[in-house]
Amino acid sequence: QVQLVESGGGVVQPGRSLRLSCAASGFIFSNYGMHWVRQAPGKGPEWVAFIWSDATDYVDSVKGRFTISRDNFKNTLYLQMNSLRAEDTAVYYCARGPTGRLDVWGQGTTVTVSS
Amino acid sequence: EIVLTQSPGTLSLSPGERATLSCRASQSVSSSYLAWYQQKPGQAPRLLIYGASSRATGIPDRFSGSGSGTDFTLTISRLEPEDFAVYYCQQFGSSPPWTFGQGTNVEI
């Protein structure tokens, strides 16, 4: 069945880096735009980044620090997070994004930025 | 950036009652690009409605969406026990960021 599985979360000190991965299965990965969405504790979801073919977009708060990428041969989405801040602490979800919606979500991976 | 404001913040209802949730945008959003999600504690959001009024795969017909321009509504015709959750709207306007509303908590 269609599935997304995130990994790579953990506890990291401010200023350090982390790379998240999202393994996709059950659909033709290369045919879809893909997103990262995060949710801070007790807050609503926040859209973070998007990739479709060679095009990428980011929310302003992560521009210059985060990089979204994909490997269509490995059916995997990535989020490289550098210069992490306390406010980046959240559950990070990858999601499949046909036009105008996020129709499949992973279970999420938790990132905690703390000294 | 398009800001989505959801109301009410909390809706206290009983099973069998009708729930009406509002999502208001700070500028016009194409109906094709307004979605609703349901989230239960400890779970990822689940797509309910896209294109303002189209139900996602497997979503019961007690869920319906409507609206255009800056005002959108999610209606749950008869609440089932499993419908008590937080609901978010999201817009996919002409350019990012593709923002979410702050959510409506539907509680018993």
Short mmCIF file of C-alpha atoms in Angstrom, two decimals:
data_model
loop_
_atom_site.label_atom_id
_atom_site.label_comp_id
_atom_site.label_asym_id
_atom_site.label_seq_id
_atom_site.Cartn_x
_atom_site.Cartn_y
_atom_site.Cartn_z
CA GLN A 1 0.00 0.00 0.00
CA VAL A 2 0.98 3.63 -0.30
CA GLN A 3 3.32 4.46 2.54
CA LEU A 4 5.79 7.08 3.74
CA VAL A 5 8.23 6.32 6.54
CA GLU A 6 10.37 9.05 8.07
CA SER A 7 13.62 8.54 9.95
CA GLY A 8 16.61 10.50 11.18
CA GLY A 9 15.11 12.52 14.00
CA GLY A 10 16.74 12.91 17.39
CA VAL A 11 18.12 15.29 19.97
CA VAL A 12 20.67 17.78 18.67
CA GLN A 13 22.40 20.84 20.08
CA PRO A 14 21.67 24.31 18.71
CA GLY A 15 23.79 25.13 15.70
CA ARG A 16 24.28 21.50 14.72
CA SER A 17 22.90 19.61 11.70
CA LEU A 18 20.55 16.72 11.08
CA ARG A 19 19.31 14.94 7.96
CA LEU A 20 15.84 13.49 7.78
CA SER A 21 14.83 10.79 5.32
CA CYS A 22 11.44 9.69 4.06
CA ALA A 23 11.15 6.32 2.33
CA ALA A 24 8.25 6.06 -0.09
CA SER A 25 6.57 2.89 -1.31
CA GLY A 26 3.42 1.78 -3.09
CA PHE A 27 3.34 4.53 -5.69
CA ILE A 28 5.46 6.02 -8.47
CA PHE A 29 7.53 8.39 -6.36
CA SER A 30 8.94 10.40 -9.26
CA ASN A 31 5.42 11.38 -10.38
CA TYR A 32 4.66 13.43 -7.28
CA GLY A 33 5.67 16.64 -5.63
CA MET A 34 6.71 16.04 -2.05
CA HIS A 35 6.56 18.18 1.06
CA TRP A 36 7.95 18.43 4.57
CA VAL A 37 5.57 19.71 7.24
CA ARG A 38 6.43 20.19 10.89
CA GLN A 39 4.39 20.49 14.05
CA ALA A 40 5.81 22.02 17.19
CA PRO A 41 4.52 20.67 20.51
CA GLY A 42 0.94 21.78 21.09
CA LYS A 43 0.82 23.76 17.84
CA GLY A 44 -0.76 23.34 14.43
CA PRO A 45 1.10 22.06 11.37
CA GLU A 46 3.51 24.35 9.55
CA TRP A 47 4.45 23.78 5.92
CA VAL A 48 8.27 23.74 5.62
CA ALA A 49 9.44 22.77 2.14
CA PHE A 50 8.40 21.40 -1.24
CA ILE A 51 10.16 19.73 -4.14
CA TRP A 52 8.91 18.91 -7.63
CA SER A 53 11.41 17.93 -10.27
CA ASP A 54 14.20 20.49 -9.83
CA ALA A 55 11.99 23.14 -8.24
CA THR A 56 12.07 23.75 -4.50
CA ASP A 57 10.38 26.17 -2.11
CA TYR A 58 10.75 26.89 1.59
CA VAL A 59 9.05 28.76 4.37
CA ASP A 60 11.04 31.91 5.12
CA SER A 61 12.13 30.75 8.58
CA VAL A 62 14.22 27.89 7.15
CA LYS A 63 15.53 29.45 3.93
CA GLY A 64 19.31 29.22 3.78
CA ARG A 65 19.40 26.61 6.55
CA PHE A 66 17.29 23.68 5.27
CA THR A 67 17.61 21.88 1.93
CA ILE A 68 15.00 19.53 0.51
CA SER A 69 16.11 16.92 -2.01
CA ARG A 70 15.00 13.61 -3.44
CA ASP A 71 16.45 10.46 -4.96
CA ASN A 72 13.92 9.04 -7.37
CA PHE A 73 15.96 5.85 -7.79
CA LYS A 74 15.86 5.18 -4.07
CA ASN A 75 12.29 6.50 -3.70
CA THR A 76 13.50 8.68 -0.87
CA LEU A 77 12.93 12.28 0.17
CA TYR A 78 15.41 14.16 2.33
CA LEU A 79 15.57 17.25 4.48
CA GLN A 80 19.04 18.51 5.38
CA MET A 81 18.74 20.79 8.37
CA ASN A 82 21.71 22.99 9.29
CA SER A 83 22.20 25.66 11.95
CA LEU A 84 19.35 24.22 13.97
CA ARG A 85 17.56 26.41 16.49
CA ALA A 86 15.38 25.68 19.48
CA GLU A 87 12.36 26.84 17.48
CA ASP A 88 12.97 24.03 14.96
CA THR A 89 11.91 21.53 17.63
CA ALA A 90 8.93 19.66 16.19
CA VAL A 91 7.59 16.47 14.72
CA TYR A 92 8.58 16.46 11.06
CA TYR A 93 6.26 14.80 8.56
CA CYS A 94 6.83 14.08 4.92
CA ALA A 95 3.74 14.19 2.75
CA ARG A 96 2.82 13.44 -0.83
CA GLY A 97 1.55 16.45 -2.65
CA PRO A 98 -0.58 16.18 -5.76
CA THR A 99 -1.86 19.61 -6.72
CA GLY A 100 -3.68 21.38 -3.95
CA ARG A 101 -3.43 18.85 -1.17
CA LEU A 102 -1.28 16.58 0.98
CA ASP A 103 -2.92 13.22 0.48
CA VAL A 104 -0.51 10.79 2.14
CA TRP A 105 1.47 11.50 5.32
CA GLY A 106 4.17 9.61 7.15
CA GLN A 107 4.01 8.90 10.86
CA GLY A 108 6.53 11.64 11.64
CA THR A 109 9.98 11.84 13.21
CA THR A 110 10.76 13.99 16.22
CA VAL A 111 13.50 16.59 16.20
CA THR A 112 14.50 18.19 19.50
CA VAL A 113 16.99 21.03 19.48
CA SER A 114 18.36 21.53 22.96
CA SER A 115 21.65 22.08 24.72
CA GLU B 1 1.54 35.28 3.00
CA ILE B 2 -2.08 34.15 3.21
CA VAL B 3 -3.30 33.86 6.79
CA LEU B 4 -6.07 31.37 7.51
CA THR B 5 -8.23 32.02 10.57
CA GLN B 6 -10.36 29.15 11.83
CA SER B 7 -13.37 29.51 14.08
CA PRO B 8 -14.41 28.59 16.60
CA GLY B 9 -11.27 27.51 18.40
CA THR B 10 -13.20 24.82 20.24
CA LEU B 11 -16.57 23.28 19.40
CA SER B 12 -18.28 21.32 22.16
CA LEU B 13 -20.91 18.97 20.77
CA SER B 14 -22.46 15.56 21.30
CA PRO B 15 -22.52 12.51 19.04
CA GLY B 16 -25.26 12.85 16.44
CA GLU B 17 -25.06 16.64 16.32
CA ARG B 18 -24.00 18.73 13.34
CA ALA B 19 -20.62 20.48 13.36
CA THR B 20 -19.89 23.56 11.28
CA LEU B 21 -16.29 24.74 11.12
CA SER B 22 -15.14 27.97 9.45
CA CYS B 23 -11.91 28.89 7.69
CA ARG B 24 -11.42 32.48 6.58
CA ALA B 25 -8.51 33.57 4.39
CA SER B 26 -6.78 36.95 4.48
CA GLN B 27 -6.99 37.08 0.67
CA SER B 28 -8.86 35.15 -1.95
CA VAL B 29 -7.91 31.51 -2.43
CA SER B 30 -8.87 29.50 -5.48
CA SER B 31 -11.38 26.85 -4.47
CA SER B 32 -9.15 24.30 -6.16
CA TYR B 33 -6.52 24.89 -3.54
CA LEU B 34 -8.27 24.70 -0.18
CA ALA B 35 -7.99 21.48 1.83
CA TRP B 36 -9.20 20.22 5.21
CA TYR B 37 -7.45 17.73 7.48
CA GLN B 38 -8.37 15.81 10.63
CA GLN B 39 -5.80 15.09 13.31
CA LYS B 40 -6.14 12.85 16.35
CA PRO B 41 -3.66 12.83 19.26
CA GLY B 42 -0.36 11.18 18.39
CA GLN B 43 -1.30 10.79 14.71
CA ALA B 44 -0.41 12.57 11.51
CA PRO B 45 -3.05 14.77 9.90
CA ARG B 46 -5.38 12.96 7.49
CA LEU B 47 -6.73 14.55 4.34
CA LEU B 48 -10.52 14.90 4.41
CA ILE B 49 -11.45 17.44 1.74
CA TYR B 50 -9.56 18.98 -1.19
CA GLY B 51 -10.60 21.47 -3.82
CA ALA B 52 -12.83 22.97 -1.11
CA SER B 53 -15.54 20.33 -1.62
CA SER B 54 -14.11 17.03 -2.89
CA ARG B 55 -13.89 14.20 -0.38
CA ALA B 56 -10.62 12.29 -0.23
CA THR B 57 -10.56 8.56 -0.76
CA GLY B 58 -12.36 6.66 1.99
CA ILE B 59 -13.84 9.70 3.71
CA PRO B 60 -17.48 9.18 4.78
CA ASP B 61 -20.15 11.33 3.17
CA ARG B 62 -21.07 12.91 6.52
CA PHE B 63 -18.05 15.16 5.84
CA SER B 64 -18.64 17.95 3.34
CA GLY B 65 -16.84 21.11 2.34
CA SER B 66 -18.04 24.31 0.75
CA GLY B 67 -17.07 27.89 0.13
CA SER B 68 -15.13 30.14 -2.20
CA GLY B 69 -13.00 33.25 -2.21
CA THR B 70 -12.11 33.93 1.41
CA ASP B 71 -14.75 31.91 3.27
CA PHE B 72 -14.78 28.14 3.51
CA THR B 73 -16.73 25.70 5.66
CA LEU B 74 -16.31 22.09 6.77
CA THR B 75 -19.53 20.43 7.88
CA ILE B 76 -19.89 17.13 9.70
CA SER B 77 -23.55 16.26 9.37
CA ARG B 78 -23.86 13.82 12.29
CA LEU B 79 -20.93 13.47 14.61
CA GLU B 80 -19.68 9.98 15.27
CA PRO B 81 -17.49 9.23 18.34
CA GLU B 82 -14.42 8.89 16.10
CA ASP B 83 -14.92 12.40 14.68
CA PHE B 84 -13.84 14.15 17.86
CA ALA B 85 -10.48 15.55 16.84
CA VAL B 86 -8.72 18.72 15.68
CA TYR B 87 -9.45 20.00 12.17
CA TYR B 88 -7.18 22.19 10.07
CA CYS B 89 -7.65 24.00 6.79
CA GLN B 90 -4.75 24.61 4.42
CA GLN B 91 -4.39 26.77 1.33
CA PHE B 92 -2.27 26.19 -1.72
CA GLY B 93 -2.34 29.64 -3.22
CA SER B 94 -0.36 30.87 -6.17
CA SER B 95 2.90 30.93 -4.22
CA PRO B 96 4.25 29.51 -0.98
CA PRO B 97 4.13 29.45 1.94
CA TRP B 98 1.16 27.12 1.86
CA THR B 99 -0.24 27.94 5.24
CA PHE B 100 -2.49 26.10 7.68
CA GLY B 101 -5.14 27.52 9.94
CA GLN B 102 -4.64 27.29 13.69
CA GLY B 103 -7.21 24.52 14.03
CA THR B 104 -10.64 23.84 15.52
CA ASN B 105 -10.90 21.30 18.32
CA VAL B 106 -14.16 19.36 18.13
CA GLU B 107 -14.75 17.93 21.59
CA ILE B 108 -17.51 16.14 23.40
#
